[in-house]
Amino acid sequence: MINLFCLALLIWNGLLTPTMAQITKKYNGEMMKKPKTKQIKSKQIEEWIREGRAVLRNDLRPEDMAIWSDYYLLDQEGLLIRDTFERKNAILYEEYSEYIDFNKKLEDRIRRANNQLLSADASFPGYIQITVNEFKKMIEESDKILATEFSIAPDVLDYSIPSLIYLDKAIRKALKRFDAGDFEEKYAVLISAYCGEVMRRKVDGEWKIIGNAKGTLYQILIVEKKNSQYTYRPEIPLALILSGDAPKGSNLKIEVDSQLHKYGFIKGNEEHYNVQE
């Protein structure tokens, strides 16, 4: 049975091109919906403890969290994770089973990343595996695939800086529903391909795509043709948003602009780092 993503691509232009068919192989996995969580105030937690509803269960706590958090079962269904130092508020996972599924995915992702042992220069974590050839084809189709996947009008994603505003809105909408780790694994390469092409056209640059001995993608860069000392990393804007390290109020357009005008240079003189817009 064909999945919804493939069906959407068929609808796009009436035919599923060989390029699109190959690309979709990396994007057919289901994303996990975000576990239902709430912030619970300390006063409420203490009340639940007195009532016997919240029971300390640090036997359920991962070893690496031993000094950081206390784990409580709430009514045998929910899970409270409370900071061990300030002992104030806590995060409540409304269903313990959802937390278990979420944690299993996280541990699997960490295991796969550790198996790859990539250096800090790699553009994507080790659990994201794609070949150089697949990525090159992805660049050509990124506007169409993203427009289809996120229900964006086909003429909106035109590889311009303003188009990133519409893509950012679609990303934010998806992140309200789905786990950020799953989203990264499914879309980080595709969105970075689009951002990189926006950068390339803006600076009159060219792609530098580096793979390992097996042909697996290792690093992607945009290099200015006239000033090859200026090199940009297209994966950084989305990575900052997904990690929460982007400033409050930032978006994909702002982060791409930052790459282009202030922070994106791998090489270059200090004067250029301090360029004023």
mmCIF file of C-alpha atoms in Angstrom:
data_model
loop_
_atom_site.group_PDB
_atom_site.id
_atom_site.type_symbol
_atom_site.label_atom_id
_atom_site.label_comp_id
_atom_site.label_asym_id
_atom_site.label_seq_id
_atom_site.Cartn_x
_atom_site.Cartn_y
_atom_site.Cartn_z
ATOM 1 C CA MET A 1 0.000 0.000 0.000
ATOM 2 C CA ILE A 2 1.459 3.351 -1.024
ATOM 3 C CA ASN A 3 1.955 5.783 1.849
ATOM 4 C CA LEU A 4 0.564 9.318 1.961
ATOM 5 C CA PHE A 5 3.903 10.960 1.163
ATOM 6 C CA CYS A 6 4.354 8.954 -2.020
ATOM 7 C CA LEU A 7 0.731 9.572 -2.953
ATOM 8 C CA ALA A 8 1.220 13.303 -2.491
ATOM 9 C CA LEU A 9 4.218 13.215 -4.803
ATOM 10 C CA LEU A 10 2.158 11.408 -7.440
ATOM 11 C CA ILE A 11 -0.429 14.150 -7.222
ATOM 12 C CA TRP A 12 2.300 16.811 -7.563
ATOM 13 C CA ASN A 13 2.746 16.457 -11.334
ATOM 14 C CA GLY A 14 0.913 13.274 -12.210
ATOM 15 C CA LEU A 15 4.054 11.151 -12.222
ATOM 16 C CA LEU A 16 6.490 9.932 -9.615
ATOM 17 C CA THR A 17 9.887 10.700 -11.123
ATOM 18 C CA PRO A 18 12.752 8.251 -10.562
ATOM 19 C CA THR A 19 14.596 10.963 -8.618
ATOM 20 C CA MET A 20 11.660 11.538 -6.278
ATOM 21 C CA ALA A 21 11.128 7.790 -5.847
ATOM 22 C CA GLN A 22 14.721 7.352 -4.728
ATOM 23 C CA ILE A 23 14.569 10.309 -2.359
ATOM 24 C CA THR A 24 11.385 9.104 -0.660
ATOM 25 C CA LYS A 25 13.150 5.939 0.493
ATOM 26 C CA LYS A 26 14.787 8.055 3.188
ATOM 27 C CA TYR A 27 11.554 9.729 4.236
ATOM 28 C CA ASN A 28 8.899 7.042 4.595
ATOM 29 C CA GLY A 29 9.219 6.491 8.351
ATOM 30 C CA GLU A 30 6.462 7.605 10.674
ATOM 31 C CA MET A 31 7.260 10.398 13.084
ATOM 32 C CA MET A 32 6.382 9.980 16.743
ATOM 33 C CA LYS A 33 3.833 12.431 18.081
ATOM 34 C CA LYS A 34 5.065 14.528 20.970
ATOM 35 C CA PRO A 35 4.306 12.912 24.341
ATOM 36 C CA LYS A 36 1.653 14.843 26.230
ATOM 37 C CA THR A 37 3.457 16.827 28.934
ATOM 38 C CA LYS A 38 2.680 19.568 31.431
ATOM 39 C CA GLN A 39 4.678 21.815 33.744
ATOM 40 C CA ILE A 40 3.602 21.096 37.338
ATOM 41 C CA LYS A 41 4.284 23.521 40.184
ATOM 42 C CA SER A 42 6.036 22.441 43.363
ATOM 43 C CA LYS A 43 2.980 23.050 45.573
ATOM 44 C CA GLN A 44 0.900 20.621 43.503
ATOM 45 C CA ILE A 45 3.665 18.007 43.548
ATOM 46 C CA GLU A 46 3.960 18.137 47.347
ATOM 47 C CA GLU A 47 0.197 17.752 47.635
ATOM 48 C CA TRP A 48 0.228 14.677 45.419
ATOM 49 C CA ILE A 49 3.069 13.192 47.472
ATOM 50 C CA ARG A 50 1.132 13.719 50.736
ATOM 51 C CA GLU A 51 -1.949 12.123 49.194
ATOM 52 C CA GLY A 52 0.071 9.113 48.070
ATOM 53 C CA ARG A 53 -0.689 9.783 44.426
ATOM 54 C CA ALA A 54 2.910 10.624 43.462
ATOM 55 C CA VAL A 55 5.245 7.779 44.454
ATOM 56 C CA LEU A 56 9.031 8.115 44.199
ATOM 57 C CA ARG A 57 10.289 5.558 41.689
ATOM 58 C CA ASN A 58 13.935 6.281 41.048
ATOM 59 C CA ASP A 59 14.337 2.647 40.003
ATOM 60 C CA LEU A 60 12.770 3.841 36.735
ATOM 61 C CA ARG A 61 15.375 6.575 36.358
ATOM 62 C CA PRO A 62 18.232 6.173 33.824
ATOM 63 C CA GLU A 63 21.684 5.987 35.421
ATOM 64 C CA ASP A 64 22.871 9.184 33.752
ATOM 65 C CA MET A 65 20.042 11.112 35.430
ATOM 66 C CA ALA A 66 20.830 9.924 38.969
ATOM 67 C CA ILE A 67 22.128 13.232 40.299
ATOM 68 C CA TRP A 68 19.855 15.424 38.200
ATOM 69 C CA SER A 69 16.259 14.261 38.563
ATOM 70 C CA ASP A 70 13.802 12.354 40.750
ATOM 71 C CA TYR A 71 11.205 10.180 39.070
ATOM 72 C CA TYR A 72 7.669 9.769 40.454
ATOM 73 C CA LEU A 73 4.766 7.692 39.195
ATOM 74 C CA LEU A 74 1.512 9.622 39.356
ATOM 75 C CA ASP A 75 -1.621 7.485 39.825
ATOM 76 C CA GLN A 76 0.348 4.607 38.250
ATOM 77 C CA GLU A 77 -0.193 6.211 34.836
ATOM 78 C CA GLY A 78 1.845 9.409 34.593
ATOM 79 C CA LEU A 79 5.526 10.140 35.161
ATOM 80 C CA LEU A 80 6.811 13.199 37.038
ATOM 81 C CA ILE A 81 10.445 14.197 36.456
ATOM 82 C CA ARG A 82 11.601 16.675 39.081
ATOM 83 C CA ASP A 83 14.882 18.550 39.425
ATOM 84 C CA THR A 84 16.860 17.194 42.411
ATOM 85 C CA PHE A 85 18.572 20.496 43.241
ATOM 86 C CA GLU A 86 15.914 23.196 43.405
ATOM 87 C CA ARG A 87 13.075 20.673 43.843
ATOM 88 C CA LYS A 88 10.555 23.116 42.471
ATOM 89 C CA ASN A 89 8.550 22.424 39.344
ATOM 90 C CA ALA A 90 8.451 19.198 37.354
ATOM 91 C CA ILE A 91 7.543 17.872 33.940
ATOM 92 C CA LEU A 92 4.575 15.505 33.902
ATOM 93 C CA TYR A 93 4.348 12.936 31.142
ATOM 94 C CA GLU A 94 0.635 12.201 31.221
ATOM 95 C CA GLU A 95 1.194 8.616 30.094
ATOM 96 C CA TYR A 96 4.204 6.666 31.327
ATOM 97 C CA SER A 97 3.978 4.395 28.274
ATOM 98 C CA GLU A 98 4.496 7.406 25.981
ATOM 99 C CA TYR A 99 7.607 8.342 27.925
ATOM 100 C CA ILE A 100 8.954 4.777 27.568
ATOM 101 C CA ASP A 101 8.408 4.812 23.788
ATOM 102 C CA PHE A 102 9.990 8.263 23.541
ATOM 103 C CA ASN A 103 12.999 7.206 25.625
ATOM 104 C CA LYS A 104 13.520 4.029 23.580
ATOM 105 C CA LYS A 105 13.677 6.095 20.404
ATOM 106 C CA LEU A 106 16.114 8.503 22.015
ATOM 107 C CA GLU A 107 18.389 5.690 23.195
ATOM 108 C CA ASP A 108 18.302 4.058 19.752
ATOM 109 C CA ARG A 109 19.228 7.365 18.127
ATOM 110 C CA ILE A 110 22.152 7.809 20.525
ATOM 111 C CA ARG A 111 23.322 4.238 19.882
ATOM 112 C CA ARG A 112 23.281 4.726 16.115
ATOM 113 C CA ALA A 113 25.131 8.042 16.437
ATOM 114 C CA ASN A 114 27.800 6.448 18.630
ATOM 115 C CA ASN A 115 28.263 3.631 16.129
ATOM 116 C CA GLN A 116 29.274 6.140 13.454
ATOM 117 C CA LEU A 117 31.812 8.048 15.591
ATOM 118 C CA LEU A 118 31.671 11.181 13.437
ATOM 119 C CA SER A 119 33.795 14.240 14.184
ATOM 120 C CA ALA A 120 32.416 17.675 14.993
ATOM 121 C CA ASP A 121 32.976 18.692 11.356
ATOM 122 C CA ALA A 122 30.200 16.389 10.145
ATOM 123 C CA SER A 123 27.130 18.249 8.943
ATOM 124 C CA PHE A 124 24.655 15.750 10.408
ATOM 125 C CA PRO A 125 24.680 13.350 13.372
ATOM 126 C CA GLY A 126 25.614 9.743 12.762
ATOM 127 C CA TYR A 127 22.054 8.431 12.888
ATOM 128 C CA ILE A 128 21.280 10.351 9.687
ATOM 129 C CA GLN A 129 22.661 8.355 6.776
ATOM 130 C CA ILE A 130 22.338 9.412 3.146
ATOM 131 C CA THR A 131 24.627 9.004 0.157
ATOM 132 C CA VAL A 132 26.321 11.855 -1.680
ATOM 133 C CA ASN A 133 24.449 10.971 -4.867
ATOM 134 C CA GLU A 134 21.109 10.976 -3.070
ATOM 135 C CA PHE A 135 21.868 14.391 -1.619
ATOM 136 C CA LYS A 136 22.776 15.844 -5.010
ATOM 137 C CA LYS A 137 19.444 14.682 -6.394
ATOM 138 C CA MET A 138 17.698 16.006 -3.302
ATOM 139 C CA ILE A 139 19.014 19.518 -3.970
ATOM 140 C CA GLU A 140 17.299 19.517 -7.373
ATOM 141 C CA GLU A 141 13.958 18.402 -5.932
ATOM 142 C CA SER A 142 13.970 20.023 -2.483
ATOM 143 C CA ASP A 143 11.471 22.753 -3.379
ATOM 144 C CA LYS A 144 8.943 20.273 -4.784
ATOM 145 C CA ILE A 145 9.315 17.714 -2.009
ATOM 146 C CA LEU A 146 9.052 20.297 0.778
ATOM 147 C CA ALA A 147 6.059 21.988 -0.848
ATOM 148 C CA THR A 148 4.309 18.642 -1.100
ATOM 149 C CA GLU A 149 5.253 17.359 2.336
ATOM 150 C CA PHE A 150 4.271 20.556 4.169
ATOM 151 C CA SER A 151 1.322 21.569 1.965
ATOM 152 C CA ILE A 152 2.948 24.780 0.754
ATOM 153 C CA ALA A 153 1.851 26.339 -2.558
ATOM 154 C CA PRO A 154 4.279 25.185 -5.290
ATOM 155 C CA ASP A 155 5.249 28.702 -6.377
ATOM 156 C CA VAL A 156 6.109 29.883 -2.834
ATOM 157 C CA LEU A 157 9.312 27.893 -2.407
ATOM 158 C CA ASP A 158 11.346 29.689 -5.079
ATOM 159 C CA TYR A 159 14.762 29.511 -3.338
ATOM 160 C CA SER A 160 14.522 33.146 -2.256
ATOM 161 C CA ILE A 161 15.296 34.463 1.235
ATOM 162 C CA PRO A 162 11.623 35.468 1.837
ATOM 163 C CA SER A 163 10.472 31.924 0.990
ATOM 164 C CA LEU A 164 12.166 30.743 4.180
ATOM 165 C CA ILE A 165 9.462 32.493 6.224
ATOM 166 C CA TYR A 166 6.816 30.159 4.783
ATOM 167 C CA LEU A 167 8.996 27.105 5.270
ATOM 168 C CA ASP A 168 9.672 28.154 8.869
ATOM 169 C CA LYS A 169 5.939 28.415 9.599
ATOM 170 C CA ALA A 170 5.429 24.901 8.252
ATOM 171 C CA ILE A 171 8.309 23.596 10.364
ATOM 172 C CA ARG A 172 6.932 25.208 13.536
ATOM 173 C CA LYS A 173 3.518 23.730 12.893
ATOM 174 C CA ALA A 174 4.977 20.236 12.519
ATOM 175 C CA LEU A 175 7.133 20.609 15.645
ATOM 176 C CA LYS A 176 4.029 21.312 17.730
ATOM 177 C CA ARG A 177 2.830 17.808 16.913
ATOM 178 C CA PHE A 178 5.908 15.669 16.448
ATOM 179 C CA ASP A 179 9.074 14.778 18.341
ATOM 180 C CA ALA A 180 11.941 17.094 17.344
ATOM 181 C CA GLY A 181 14.368 14.161 17.092
ATOM 182 C CA ASP A 182 12.131 12.331 14.639
ATOM 183 C CA PHE A 183 11.635 15.549 12.699
ATOM 184 C CA GLU A 184 15.386 16.095 12.477
ATOM 185 C CA GLU A 185 16.022 12.553 11.310
ATOM 186 C CA LYS A 186 13.342 12.779 8.644
ATOM 187 C CA TYR A 187 13.771 16.327 7.376
ATOM 188 C CA ALA A 188 17.130 17.847 8.400
ATOM 189 C CA VAL A 189 18.960 16.869 5.220
ATOM 190 C CA LEU A 190 16.093 17.897 2.952
ATOM 191 C CA ILE A 191 15.587 21.293 4.609
ATOM 192 C CA SER A 192 19.353 21.889 4.659
ATOM 193 C CA ALA A 193 19.460 21.153 0.925
ATOM 194 C CA TYR A 194 16.864 23.868 0.365
ATOM 195 C CA CYS A 195 18.585 26.354 2.694
ATOM 196 C CA GLY A 196 21.907 25.657 1.005
ATOM 197 C CA GLU A 197 20.472 26.333 -2.414
ATOM 198 C CA VAL A 198 19.010 29.615 -1.119
ATOM 199 C CA MET A 199 22.483 30.536 0.151
ATOM 200 C CA ARG A 200 24.201 29.456 -3.048
ATOM 201 C CA ARG A 201 21.997 31.669 -5.202
ATOM 202 C CA LYS A 202 22.266 34.606 -2.823
ATOM 203 C CA VAL A 203 26.085 34.697 -2.710
ATOM 204 C CA ASP A 204 26.750 33.333 -6.223
ATOM 205 C CA GLY A 205 28.323 30.285 -4.700
ATOM 206 C CA GLU A 206 28.743 26.605 -5.405
ATOM 207 C CA TRP A 207 28.151 23.423 -3.477
ATOM 208 C CA LYS A 208 31.038 21.552 -1.904
ATOM 209 C CA ILE A 209 29.710 18.127 -0.981
ATOM 210 C CA ILE A 210 32.061 15.807 0.895
ATOM 211 C CA GLY A 211 31.496 12.101 1.385
ATOM 212 C CA ASN A 212 33.392 9.330 3.111
ATOM 213 C CA ALA A 213 35.033 6.305 1.514
ATOM 214 C CA LYS A 214 31.663 4.522 1.343
ATOM 215 C CA GLY A 215 29.993 7.408 -0.488
ATOM 216 C CA THR A 216 27.968 8.456 2.556
ATOM 217 C CA LEU A 217 27.397 12.174 3.011
ATOM 218 C CA TYR A 218 29.804 13.699 5.527
ATOM 219 C CA GLN A 219 29.777 17.466 5.107
ATOM 220 C CA ILE A 220 27.974 20.060 2.989
ATOM 221 C CA LEU A 221 29.241 23.589 2.337
ATOM 222 C CA ILE A 222 28.449 26.583 0.175
ATOM 223 C CA VAL A 223 31.565 28.342 -1.141
ATOM 224 C CA GLU A 224 31.557 31.798 -2.729
ATOM 225 C CA LYS A 225 32.895 31.644 -6.276
ATOM 226 C CA LYS A 226 34.656 35.016 -6.141
ATOM 227 C CA ASN A 227 35.787 34.727 -2.519
ATOM 228 C CA SER A 228 36.469 31.062 -1.849
ATOM 229 C CA GLN A 229 37.699 31.829 1.672
ATOM 230 C CA TYR A 230 34.069 32.418 2.647
ATOM 231 C CA THR A 231 32.329 29.148 3.292
ATOM 232 C CA TYR A 232 28.851 28.575 4.763
ATOM 233 C CA ARG A 233 27.195 25.607 6.469
ATOM 234 C CA PRO A 234 23.566 25.174 5.328
ATOM 235 C CA GLU A 235 22.639 22.768 8.118
ATOM 236 C CA ILE A 236 23.283 25.258 10.928
ATOM 237 C CA PRO A 237 20.061 27.353 10.710
ATOM 238 C CA LEU A 238 17.721 24.400 11.234
ATOM 239 C CA ALA A 239 20.045 22.832 13.827
ATOM 240 C CA LEU A 240 19.871 26.009 15.934
ATOM 241 C CA ILE A 241 16.075 26.026 15.779
ATOM 242 C CA LEU A 242 15.680 22.340 16.652
ATOM 243 C CA SER A 243 18.170 22.547 19.530
ATOM 244 C CA GLY A 244 16.535 25.643 21.008
ATOM 245 C CA ASP A 245 19.810 27.575 20.707
ATOM 246 C CA ALA A 246 18.377 30.134 18.295
ATOM 247 C CA PRO A 247 17.454 33.421 19.994
ATOM 248 C CA LYS A 248 13.853 33.955 21.024
ATOM 249 C CA GLY A 249 11.822 35.220 18.076
ATOM 250 C CA SER A 250 14.269 33.901 15.512
ATOM 251 C CA ASN A 251 13.210 31.904 12.475
ATOM 252 C CA LEU A 252 14.730 30.070 9.521
ATOM 253 C CA LYS A 253 15.027 33.262 7.452
ATOM 254 C CA ILE A 254 16.824 35.114 10.255
ATOM 255 C CA GLU A 255 19.226 32.216 10.849
ATOM 256 C CA VAL A 256 20.069 31.908 7.153
ATOM 257 C CA ASP A 257 20.656 35.671 7.044
ATOM 258 C CA SER A 258 22.975 35.300 10.032
ATOM 259 C CA GLN A 259 24.925 32.635 8.206
ATOM 260 C CA LEU A 260 25.293 34.843 5.166
ATOM 261 C CA HIS A 261 26.171 38.117 6.861
ATOM 262 C CA LYS A 262 27.706 37.494 10.268
ATOM 263 C CA TYR A 263 28.310 34.061 11.720
ATOM 264 C CA GLY A 264 28.581 31.583 8.881
ATOM 265 C CA PHE A 265 32.170 31.863 7.810
ATOM 266 C CA ILE A 266 34.480 28.930 8.334
ATOM 267 C CA LYS A 267 37.342 30.990 6.924
ATOM 268 C CA GLY A 268 37.811 34.713 6.407
ATOM 269 C CA ASN A 269 39.259 37.755 8.072
ATOM 270 C CA GLU A 270 37.978 39.313 11.290
ATOM 271 C CA GLU A 271 36.768 42.443 9.525
ATOM 272 C CA HIS A 272 34.277 40.393 7.572
ATOM 273 C CA TYR A 273 33.000 38.748 10.759
ATOM 274 C CA ASN A 274 32.059 42.206 12.034
ATOM 275 C CA VAL A 275 30.355 43.402 8.869
ATOM 276 C CA GLN A 276 27.428 45.747 9.522
ATOM 277 C CA GLU A 277 24.135 45.275 7.696
#
